[in-house]
Coordinates of C-alpha atoms and ligand atoms in Angstrom, one line a residue:
M1 CA -8.4 -31.0 42.4
S2 CA -7.4 -27.8 40.7
E3 CA -10.3 -25.3 40.2
K4 CA -11.5 -25.1 36.6
R5 CA -11.1 -21.6 35.3
Q6 CA -13.0 -20.1 32.4
F7 CA -11.1 -17.7 30.3
R8 CA -12.6 -14.6 28.7
A9 CA -11.4 -12.2 26.1
I10 CA -9.4 -9.3 27.7
K11 CA -11.3 -6.1 28.3
G12 CA -11.4 -4.0 25.2
T13 CA -10.8 -7.0 22.9
R14 CA -13.5 -9.2 21.3
D15 CA -14.1 -12.1 19.0
I16 CA -15.7 -11.5 15.6
L17 CA -17.8 -14.5 14.8
P18 CA -19.8 -15.7 11.8
P19 CA -22.0 -14.4 10.4
D20 CA -20.5 -11.0 11.4
S21 CA -17.1 -12.0 10.2
A22 CA -18.6 -12.5 6.7
L23 CA -19.6 -8.9 6.8
W24 CA -16.1 -7.8 7.9
N25 CA -14.6 -9.8 5.1
W26 CA -17.0 -8.3 2.6
F27 CA -16.2 -4.8 3.9
E28 CA -12.4 -5.4 3.6
R29 CA -12.8 -7.1 0.3
T30 CA -14.8 -4.1 -1.1
A31 CA -12.1 -1.7 0.3
R32 CA -9.4 -3.6 -1.5
E33 CA -11.4 -3.6 -4.8
V34 CA -12.0 0.1 -4.6
F35 CA -8.4 1.0 -3.6
E36 CA -7.0 -1.1 -6.4
T37 CA -9.1 0.7 -9.0
Y38 CA -7.2 3.9 -7.8
G39 CA -3.9 2.2 -8.2
F40 CA -3.1 1.3 -4.6
G41 CA -1.2 -1.9 -3.7
E42 CA -1.3 -3.6 -0.3
I43 CA 1.4 -3.3 2.3
R44 CA 1.4 -5.9 5.1
L45 CA 3.2 -4.4 8.0
P46 CA 4.4 -5.9 11.3
T47 CA 2.0 -5.4 14.2
F48 CA 4.8 -4.2 16.5
E49 CA 7.6 -1.7 15.9
E50 CA 10.2 0.2 18.0
T51 CA 8.4 2.4 20.5
D52 CA 10.6 5.3 19.4
L53 CA 9.1 5.1 15.8
F54 CA 5.7 6.0 17.2
A55 CA 7.0 8.5 19.7
K56 CA 8.8 10.4 16.9
S57 CA 6.0 10.2 14.4
I58 CA 2.8 10.6 16.4
G59 CA 4.4 12.8 19.0
A60 CA 5.7 11.8 22.5
E61 CA 3.2 14.2 24.2
T62 CA 0.1 13.0 22.4
D63 CA -2.5 10.9 24.3
I64 CA -1.8 7.9 22.0
V65 CA 1.9 7.7 22.8
S66 CA 2.0 9.0 26.3
K67 CA -1.0 7.1 27.7
E68 CA -2.3 4.4 25.3
M69 CA 0.5 2.3 23.9
F70 CA 1.1 -1.3 24.8
T71 CA 4.9 -1.5 25.2
W72 CA 7.5 -3.9 26.5
E73 CA 11.3 -4.2 26.7
E74 CA 13.2 -6.8 24.6
G75 CA 16.8 -8.0 25.2
A76 CA 19.2 -7.6 28.2
P77 CA 20.6 -4.2 29.0
V78 CA 23.6 -3.5 26.7
T79 CA 25.8 -2.7 29.7
S80 CA 25.3 -6.0 31.4
Q81 CA 25.7 -7.9 28.1
L82 CA 29.0 -6.1 27.5
Q83 CA 30.3 -6.5 31.0
K84 CA 29.7 -10.2 30.9
W85 CA 31.4 -10.5 27.5
W86 CA 34.4 -8.4 28.5
I87 CA 35.0 -10.1 31.8
S88 CA 34.8 -13.6 30.2
K89 CA 37.2 -12.5 27.4
H90 CA 39.8 -10.8 29.5
L91 CA 39.5 -12.8 32.7
G92 CA 42.8 -14.5 32.4
E93 CA 44.6 -11.2 32.1
F94 CA 43.7 -9.9 35.5
S95 CA 44.5 -11.3 38.9
K96 CA 41.7 -9.4 40.5
A97 CA 38.7 -7.3 39.3
D98 CA 37.5 -4.7 41.7
R99 CA 35.9 -1.4 41.9
E100 CA 37.9 1.5 43.3
A101 CA 36.3 3.3 46.3
V102 CA 37.4 6.6 44.9
F103 CA 34.9 6.3 42.2
S104 CA 32.0 5.5 44.5
D105 CA 30.0 8.6 43.6
Q106 CA 31.0 8.7 39.9
R107 CA 31.2 5.0 39.4
P108 CA 32.4 3.8 36.0
D109 CA 31.0 0.5 34.7
L110 CA 34.1 -1.4 35.7
V111 CA 37.6 -0.7 37.1
V112 CA 40.3 -3.4 36.9
R113 CA 43.9 -3.4 37.9
R114 CA 46.8 -5.4 36.5
G115 CA 50.1 -4.8 38.2
Q116 CA 50.5 -1.1 38.3
T117 CA 48.0 -0.3 35.6
T118 CA 44.5 0.6 36.4
T119 CA 41.9 0.4 33.6
V120 CA 38.6 2.3 33.9
I121 CA 36.0 0.9 31.6
E122 CA 32.7 2.3 30.2
F123 CA 30.3 0.1 28.3
K124 CA 28.4 1.8 25.5
R125 CA 26.1 0.7 22.6
R126 CA 27.8 2.7 19.9
T127 CA 28.0 6.4 20.6
L128 CA 29.7 8.8 23.0
S129 CA 27.4 11.6 24.0
Q130 CA 28.4 15.0 25.4
D131 CA 27.8 13.3 28.7
S132 CA 30.4 10.7 28.0
T133 CA 33.1 13.2 27.1
D134 CA 32.3 15.1 30.3
Q135 CA 32.6 11.9 32.1
I136 CA 36.1 11.3 30.6
R137 CA 37.1 14.6 32.0
R138 CA 35.7 13.8 35.4
Y139 CA 37.6 10.5 35.5
R140 CA 40.8 12.1 34.5
K141 CA 40.4 14.7 37.3
I142 CA 39.8 12.0 39.8
F143 CA 42.8 10.1 38.6
A144 CA 45.0 13.1 39.0
E145 CA 43.7 13.7 42.5
H146 CA 43.9 10.1 43.8
F147 CA 46.7 8.3 42.1
P148 CA 50.3 9.1 42.7
V149 CA 51.9 10.9 39.8
G150 CA 53.1 8.5 37.1
T151 CA 50.5 5.7 37.9
P152 CA 49.7 4.3 34.5
A153 CA 45.9 4.5 33.9
R154 CA 43.9 3.6 30.9
L155 CA 40.4 4.7 29.9
L156 CA 38.7 2.1 27.8
F157 CA 35.4 2.4 26.1
V158 CA 33.9 -1.0 25.1
F159 CA 31.2 -0.7 22.3
A160 CA 28.6 -3.2 21.4
E161 CA 28.5 -2.0 17.8
E162 CA 31.0 -0.3 15.6
P163 CA 31.1 3.4 16.5
S164 CA 31.2 6.1 13.9
P165 CA 34.5 7.6 12.7
F166 CA 33.5 10.7 14.6
V167 CA 33.3 8.7 17.9
R168 CA 36.7 7.2 17.1
Q169 CA 38.2 10.6 16.5
L170 CA 36.7 11.9 19.7
A171 CA 38.1 9.0 21.7
E172 CA 41.6 9.4 20.2
A173 CA 41.6 13.1 21.0
N174 CA 40.8 12.3 24.6
D175 CA 43.3 9.5 24.8
V176 CA 40.6 6.9 25.3
E177 CA 41.0 3.4 23.9
I178 CA 38.2 1.7 22.1
E179 CA 37.3 -2.0 22.0
V180 CA 34.4 -3.3 19.9
A181 CA 32.7 -6.3 21.4
D182 CA 31.6 -9.4 19.4
I183 CA 28.9 -10.8 21.6
P184 CA 27.3 -14.0 20.2
G185 CA 23.5 -13.4 19.7
Y186 CA 23.8 -9.7 20.6
E187 CA 20.6 -7.9 20.6
P188 CA 20.4 -4.3 21.9
R189 CA 17.7 -3.8 24.5
Q190 CA 14.9 -1.9 23.0
S191 CA 11.4 -0.8 23.8
I192 CA 8.8 -2.3 21.4
A193 CA 5.1 -1.3 21.1
L194 CA 2.0 -2.8 19.5
R195 CA 1.2 -0.4 16.7
P196 CA -1.5 2.2 17.7
E197 CA -1.8 3.1 14.0
A198 CA -0.1 2.3 10.7
T199 CA 1.1 5.5 9.1
A200 CA 4.4 5.5 11.1
G201 CA 5.0 1.9 10.0
V202 CA 4.3 2.8 6.3
A203 CA 6.7 5.8 6.5
R204 CA 9.4 3.5 8.1
A205 CA 8.9 0.9 5.4
Y206 CA 9.0 3.6 2.7
I207 CA 12.5 4.6 3.9
E208 CA 13.7 1.1 4.6
H209 CA 12.9 -0.1 1.1
G210 CA 14.1 3.0 -0.7
M211 CA 10.6 3.5 -2.2
H212 CA 11.4 7.1 -3.1
T213 CA 13.2 5.6 -6.1
L214 CA 10.0 4.0 -7.4
P215 CA 8.3 5.8 -10.4
G216 CA 5.4 8.1 -9.6
N217 CA 3.6 8.4 -6.3
V218 CA 3.8 5.3 -4.0
K219 CA 0.2 4.3 -3.2
L220 CA -0.2 1.8 -0.4
Y221 CA -3.2 0.4 1.6
Y222 CA -3.4 -1.8 4.7
A223 CA -5.9 -3.6 6.8
G224 CA -5.4 -5.0 10.2
P225 CA -5.5 -4.7 14.0
M226 CA -4.3 -1.6 15.9
F227 CA -3.9 -1.3 19.7
R228 CA -4.6 1.6 22.0
R229 CA -5.1 1.3 25.8
E230 CA -8.3 3.4 25.8
R231 CA -11.3 3.2 28.0
P232 CA -13.5 0.7 26.2
Q233 CA -17.0 1.7 25.2
K234 CA -19.3 1.3 22.2
G235 CA -17.2 1.8 19.1
R236 CA -14.0 2.1 21.2
Y237 CA -11.8 -0.9 21.8
R238 CA -8.2 -1.7 22.8
Q239 CA -7.7 -3.9 19.8
F240 CA -9.6 -2.4 16.9
Y241 CA -9.2 -2.6 13.2
Q242 CA -8.4 -0.2 10.5
V243 CA -8.4 -0.1 6.7
G244 CA -6.2 2.7 5.6
A245 CA -4.4 4.1 2.5
E246 CA -1.4 6.3 2.1
V247 CA 0.1 8.2 -0.9
L248 CA 3.8 9.1 -0.6
G249 CA 6.0 10.9 -3.1
Q250 CA 7.4 14.2 -4.4
S251 CA 4.1 15.9 -5.2
D252 CA 1.7 17.6 -2.7
A253 CA -0.8 18.6 -5.4
P254 CA -4.2 19.2 -3.9
A255 CA -5.6 16.8 -6.6
I256 CA -3.9 14.0 -4.7
D257 CA -5.8 15.0 -1.5
A258 CA -9.0 15.3 -3.4
E259 CA -8.6 11.9 -5.1
V260 CA -7.9 10.2 -1.8
L261 CA -11.2 11.7 -0.4
E262 CA -13.1 10.8 -3.6
M263 CA -11.9 7.2 -3.2
L264 CA -12.9 7.1 0.5
L265 CA -16.4 8.3 -0.4
V266 CA -16.7 5.9 -3.3
L267 CA -16.0 3.1 -0.8
F268 CA -18.5 4.4 1.7
R269 CA -21.2 4.6 -1.0
R270 CA -20.3 1.1 -2.2
V271 CA -20.7 -0.4 1.3
G272 CA -23.9 1.4 2.0
L273 CA -22.5 3.6 4.7
A274 CA -25.3 6.1 4.8
N275 CA -25.4 9.5 6.5
T276 CA -21.7 10.1 6.5
K277 CA -20.3 13.6 6.7
L278 CA -16.9 14.7 5.6
Y279 CA -15.2 17.5 7.5
V280 CA -12.1 19.1 6.1
N281 CA -9.6 21.7 7.4
S282 CA -6.1 23.0 6.8
I283 CA -3.9 23.3 9.8
G284 CA -1.1 25.0 8.0
C285 CA 2.6 24.2 7.6
K286 CA 5.7 24.6 9.7
E287 CA 5.9 28.2 8.5
C288 CA 2.5 29.5 9.5
R289 CA 1.2 27.1 12.2
P290 CA 3.7 28.0 14.9
K291 CA 2.7 31.7 14.6
Y292 CA -1.0 30.7 14.8
V293 CA -0.3 28.4 17.8
E294 CA 1.4 31.3 19.6
L295 CA -1.5 33.6 18.9
L296 CA -4.0 30.9 20.1
R297 CA -1.9 30.4 23.3
E298 CA -2.0 34.1 24.0
E299 CA -5.7 34.3 23.5
L300 CA -6.3 31.2 25.6
R301 CA -4.2 32.5 28.5
K302 CA -6.6 35.5 28.6
V303 CA -9.6 33.1 29.2
S304 CA -7.7 30.4 31.1
D305 CA -9.8 30.8 34.3
K306 CA -13.0 29.9 32.4
L307 CA -11.5 26.7 31.0
G308 CA -11.5 23.2 32.5
P309 CA -8.3 21.6 33.8
D310 CA -7.6 19.6 30.6
S311 CA -7.8 22.7 28.4
Q312 CA -5.8 24.7 30.9
R313 CA -3.0 22.2 30.7
R314 CA -3.1 22.2 26.9
I315 CA -2.7 25.9 26.7
E316 CA 1.0 25.3 27.4
T317 CA 1.5 21.7 26.0
N318 CA -0.6 21.8 22.8
P319 CA -3.1 24.7 22.5
L320 CA -4.5 23.3 19.2
R321 CA -6.0 20.4 21.1
V322 CA -8.2 22.8 23.1
L323 CA -10.2 23.2 19.8
D324 CA -11.1 19.5 20.1
S325 CA -12.8 20.0 23.5
K326 CA -16.4 18.7 23.7
L327 CA -17.1 20.4 27.1
P328 CA -20.3 22.4 26.7
E329 CA -19.1 25.2 28.9
E330 CA -16.1 25.8 26.7
Q331 CA -17.9 25.9 23.4
A332 CA -18.7 29.6 23.4
I333 CA -15.2 30.5 24.4
I334 CA -13.7 28.4 21.6
E335 CA -16.0 29.8 19.0
A336 CA -14.6 33.2 19.7
L337 CA -11.0 32.2 19.3
P338 CA -8.9 33.2 16.2
R339 CA -9.3 30.7 13.4
I340 CA -6.4 29.1 11.6
S341 CA -8.0 29.8 8.2
D342 CA -7.3 33.5 8.8
H343 CA -3.7 32.8 9.6
L344 CA -2.5 30.4 6.9
C345 CA 0.5 31.5 4.8
D346 CA -0.1 32.2 1.1
A347 CA 1.1 28.7 0.0
C348 CA -1.2 26.9 2.5
R349 CA -4.2 29.2 1.7
E350 CA -3.8 28.5 -2.0
H351 CA -3.4 24.7 -1.4
F352 CA -6.6 24.6 0.7
A353 CA -8.5 26.7 -1.9
K354 CA -7.4 24.4 -4.7
L355 CA -8.4 21.3 -2.6
K356 CA -11.9 22.7 -2.2
D357 CA -12.1 23.4 -6.0
E358 CA -10.9 19.8 -6.7
L359 CA -13.5 18.4 -4.3
K360 CA -16.3 20.3 -6.1
L361 CA -15.0 19.1 -9.5
R362 CA -15.3 15.5 -8.2
G363 CA -18.7 16.1 -6.6
V364 CA -17.4 15.3 -3.2
A365 CA -19.6 16.9 -0.6
Y366 CA -17.8 18.3 2.4
E367 CA -18.1 20.8 5.3
E368 CA -15.3 23.0 6.5
N369 CA -14.5 22.6 10.2
W370 CA -11.8 25.0 11.4
R371 CA -11.7 23.1 14.7
L372 CA -10.6 19.8 13.2
V373 CA -6.9 19.6 14.4
R374 CA -6.6 15.8 15.0
G375 CA -4.7 14.1 17.8
L376 CA -1.5 13.1 16.0
D377 CA 1.5 15.5 15.6
Y378 CA 2.6 14.6 12.1
Y379 CA -0.2 16.5 10.2
T380 CA 0.4 19.5 8.0
R381 CA -2.1 21.3 5.8
T382 CA -5.1 19.1 4.9
T383 CA -6.8 17.3 7.8
F384 CA -10.2 15.5 7.5
E385 CA -12.6 13.3 9.4
V386 CA -15.7 11.4 8.4
T387 CA -18.5 10.9 10.9
A388 CA -21.2 8.3 10.4
A389 CA -24.7 7.8 11.9
G390 CA -25.6 5.3 14.7
L391 CA -22.3 5.5 16.6
G392 CA -23.1 7.6 19.6
S393 CA -20.1 9.6 20.9
Q394 CA -17.5 7.7 19.0
N395 CA -18.9 8.7 15.6
A396 CA -15.6 9.3 13.7
V397 CA -15.5 6.5 11.3
C398 CA -12.4 7.7 9.5
G399 CA -9.6 10.2 10.0
G400 CA -6.6 11.4 8.0
G401 CA -4.6 14.2 6.5
R402 CA -1.4 15.3 5.0
Y403 CA 2.0 14.6 6.7
D404 CA 4.6 16.2 4.5
G405 CA 7.5 16.2 6.9
L406 CA 7.1 12.8 8.4
V407 CA 9.4 10.7 6.2
E408 CA 12.2 13.3 6.6
L409 CA 11.7 13.4 10.4
L410 CA 12.3 9.7 10.4
G411 CA 15.6 10.0 8.5
G412 CA 14.3 9.6 5.0
P413 CA 14.5 12.0 2.0
P414 CA 12.1 15.0 1.8
T415 CA 8.8 13.4 0.9
K416 CA 5.1 14.5 0.8
G417 CA 2.4 12.2 2.2
I418 CA -1.3 12.0 2.7
G419 CA -3.6 9.2 3.9
F420 CA -6.5 8.1 6.0
A421 CA -7.6 5.2 8.2
I422 CA -11.1 3.9 8.5
G423 CA -12.1 2.4 11.8
T424 CA -13.5 -0.9 10.6
D425 CA -15.3 -1.7 13.9
R426 CA -17.2 1.6 13.6
A427 CA -17.9 1.3 9.9
I428 CA -19.4 -2.2 10.5
L429 CA -21.4 -0.9 13.5
S430 CA -22.8 1.9 11.4
I431 CA -23.7 -0.4 8.5
Q432 CA -25.5 -2.7 10.9
E433 CA -27.3 0.1 12.6
G434 CA -28.5 1.4 9.2
A435 CA -30.9 -0.6 7.0
N436 CA -28.2 -1.5 4.5
V437 CA -26.7 -4.8 5.7
P438 CA -26.0 -6.7 2.5
K439 CA -27.4 -10.1 2.0
L440 CA -24.2 -12.2 1.8
P441 CA -24.3 -15.6 0.2
G442 CA -24.4 -18.3 2.9
L443 CA -24.7 -22.0 2.6
A444 CA -25.9 -23.0 -0.8
V445 CA -26.5 -26.7 -0.7
Y446 CA -27.1 -29.2 2.1
I447 CA -26.7 -32.8 1.0
A448 CA -29.2 -35.1 2.6
W449 CA -27.9 -38.5 1.9
M450 CA -29.5 -41.7 3.1
G451 CA -28.2 -45.3 3.0
A452 CA -24.5 -46.2 3.3
K453 CA -24.4 -47.0 -0.4
T454 CA -25.2 -43.5 -1.3
Y455 CA -22.3 -42.0 0.7
P456 CA -19.6 -42.3 -2.0
T457 CA -21.8 -40.5 -4.5
A458 CA -22.6 -37.8 -1.9
V459 CA -18.9 -37.2 -1.3
A460 CA -18.2 -37.0 -5.0
I461 CA -21.0 -34.5 -5.7
A462 CA -20.1 -32.4 -2.7
R463 CA -16.6 -32.1 -4.2
K464 CA -17.8 -31.1 -7.6
L465 CA -20.2 -28.5 -6.2
R466 CA -17.5 -27.0 -4.1
D467 CA -15.2 -26.9 -7.1
C468 CA -17.9 -24.7 -8.7
G469 CA -17.5 -22.3 -5.7
L470 CA -20.7 -23.3 -3.9
G471 CA -20.9 -23.6 -0.1
V472 CA -21.9 -27.2 0.6
E473 CA -22.6 -29.0 3.9
L474 CA -22.2 -32.7 3.8
P475 CA -23.3 -34.4 7.0
P476 CA -20.5 -36.6 8.3
E477 CA -22.9 -39.3 9.6
E478 CA -26.1 -40.7 8.2
M479 CA -29.2 -39.0 9.6
K480 CA -32.9 -39.6 9.5
F481 CA -34.5 -37.9 6.5
K482 CA -36.6 -35.5 8.5
K483 CA -33.9 -34.6 11.0
S484 CA -31.5 -34.0 8.1
L485 CA -33.8 -31.6 6.3
G486 CA -34.6 -29.8 9.6
L487 CA -30.9 -29.2 10.1
A488 CA -30.6 -27.9 6.5
D489 CA -33.3 -25.3 7.3
K490 CA -31.6 -24.3 10.6
L491 CA -28.3 -23.8 8.8
G492 CA -30.0 -21.5 6.4
A493 CA -29.2 -23.5 3.3
R494 CA -30.8 -22.4 0.0
Y495 CA -31.2 -26.0 -1.3
A496 CA -31.3 -29.5 0.0
L497 CA -29.9 -32.1 -2.4
I498 CA -31.6 -35.4 -1.7
I499 CA -29.5 -38.5 -2.5
G500 CA -31.2 -41.8 -1.7
E501 CA -30.5 -45.3 -3.1
D502 CA -33.1 -44.8 -5.9
E503 CA -31.4 -41.5 -6.9
V504 CA -28.0 -43.2 -7.1
A505 CA -29.5 -46.0 -9.2
S506 CA -31.2 -43.7 -11.6
G507 CA -28.5 -41.0 -11.7
T508 CA -31.1 -38.2 -11.1
Y509 CA -31.2 -36.3 -7.9
T510 CA -33.9 -34.3 -6.1
L511 CA -33.1 -30.6 -5.5
K512 CA -35.4 -28.9 -3.1
R513 CA -35.5 -25.2 -2.7
L514 CA -36.0 -24.7 1.0
A515 CA -37.7 -21.3 0.9
N516 CA -40.7 -22.7 -1.0
A517 CA -40.2 -26.5 -0.9
E518 CA -40.2 -26.6 -4.7
Q519 CA -38.5 -29.8 -6.0
T520 CA -36.7 -30.5 -9.3
K521 CA -35.2 -33.7 -10.5
L522 CA -31.9 -33.3 -12.3
N523 CA -29.1 -35.5 -13.5
E524 CA -25.6 -34.6 -12.4
N525 CA -24.7 -32.4 -15.4
D526 CA -27.9 -30.4 -15.2
L527 CA -27.6 -30.1 -11.5
L528 CA -24.1 -28.5 -11.7
E529 CA -25.2 -26.2 -14.5
Y530 CA -28.4 -25.2 -12.7
L531 CA -26.6 -24.5 -9.4
E532 CA -23.8 -22.6 -11.1
S533 CA -26.3 -20.3 -12.8
E534 CA -28.1 -19.8 -9.5
R535 CA -24.8 -18.8 -7.9
R536 CA -24.5 -15.9 -10.3
T537 CA -27.9 -14.5 -9.5
Ligands
HAM601 P1 -7.1 8.1 13.9 O1 -8.0 9.3 13.8 O2 -6.3 8.0 15.2 O3 -6.0 8.3 12.7 O4 -7.8 6.8 13.7 C1 -8.6 6.6 12.5 C2 -9.9 5.9 12.8 O5 -9.6 4.7 13.6 C3 -10.8 6.7 13.7 O6 -11.6 7.6 13.0 C4 -11.7 5.6 14.3 O7 -12.7 5.3 13.4 C5 -10.7 4.4 14.4 N1 -10.3 4.3 15.8 C6 -9.3 4.9 16.5 N2 -9.2 4.5 17.7 C7 -10.1 3.5 17.9 C8 -10.5 2.7 19.0 N3 -9.9 2.7 20.2 N4 -11.5 1.8 18.8 C9 -12.2 1.7 17.6 N5 -11.8 2.5 16.5 C10 -10.8 3.4 16.7 C11 -5.0 7.4 12.5 O8 -4.9 6.3 13.0 C12 -4.1 7.9 11.4 N6 -3.0 6.9 11.2 C13 -4.9 8.1 10.1 C14 -4.0 8.5 8.9 C15 -3.5 7.8 7.9 N7 -3.6 9.7 8.8 C16 -2.8 9.8 7.7 N8 -2.8 8.6 7.2

């Protein structure tokens, strides 16, 4: 007999069960309501995208991309798809397909001979790189050396997709023939990743749907799961949830940044997230940041021997990330480093100053933190984070900032952008740790019916109450009166509606408030009216 196995949720993932899920729904619902009052509309994005999208946006060297993404390959390699297609299409033309020994160290994808003609074939997706043109030259050289003068030889490039006119010109100039394949069900091999965040997907969608032609700024929000292969701990999961918002468009006015932050804090207040702290910073633009990074690198090299291995590595790879270090022994050294606020260009300094004025105007409390650099490469100028109480070391409940060059980097028109993402898991944890857990409406009415003849009436009343939006539990089988009321209590129902044969005969029902056992007799109309008015309280 096969052994029975119990399955458990994968490490770093978890189930959100009732009643917690009601709190989650309420949180997300409140976020939607607040965001919509600021003119945001929802975007529902795919949960997986091309790996390259994330590598390009977040940065190939960042921890998120280099260590934490869940990726897989999709589709057969283009070369093998093309080879199969080409051989099956041209099989009849050749008596023999073989690979020439002379090419053993520089092997083309396929070499075939037909009579006196040798054809050397390369299979490509759609482009010829510098490498390929070098390769053409190498092949020609080998031809000249190994084949008797006058041996007809063809170089043929077989593409899976239509190549650009430039590629066609290049091929012609090098006397290379081109054939474009038509493979049924062709799908290029590509690397796909579960999204570690949603800003990259939003930027991709903005370009794909030509949203730059929409009037005004494009304001989008999203809610859903994100995936990062991090070491799980309290507040840190491999599948976690974010609620985020992004503004994309032509303007980078500091008022946009300030409004986004105002909206965030309105939401936090609305959901009772107490003890939050907003930290803001400006990390400059592509004009001033590189100069600051170089200065920082120079200063860090001077103190390199006093730093830990992570920071030492980052001096060369990404010196800004050294500022993120939490190592106690590095703190004094970091505090003495040059600060970006002293090295912003005029435009960035002015932008940051205006942002702070705007925040004051809106009564948004903040603290400046010059060390807030964030772990994603797309940020420019404004960066911010919100921390909340009760979360231990993973206390960042929200992160965000400006990403003015991102859309352009992904092949779109010059576009400004700013946004944030709230970690829903952490927001909920913090709400639960505080004293502000809202009392959400649970089960309103439990119908205690007795006697088979009362059942049709119970079914009809249950339907009417549910039509009024009330949560109703209708026991599927008859139960003893005491047991039935006991269950109503355990389920946390506010009322038990008692329907016995007498009630059905008289058309009046007994409504019992379970908290204090108070009973009222009501006919059907009064009952519906009474419970509806109760629902609103
Ligand atoms: P992020 O700082 O990487 O930014 O993530 C935002 C928030 O997601 C964090 O502050 C945290 O609350 C939550 N979070 C991140 N990783 C985990 C995890 N493993 N487990 C639980 N919660 C986590 C972004 O994702 C950017 N896309 C934000 C943004 C939007 N910037 C501009 N627009």
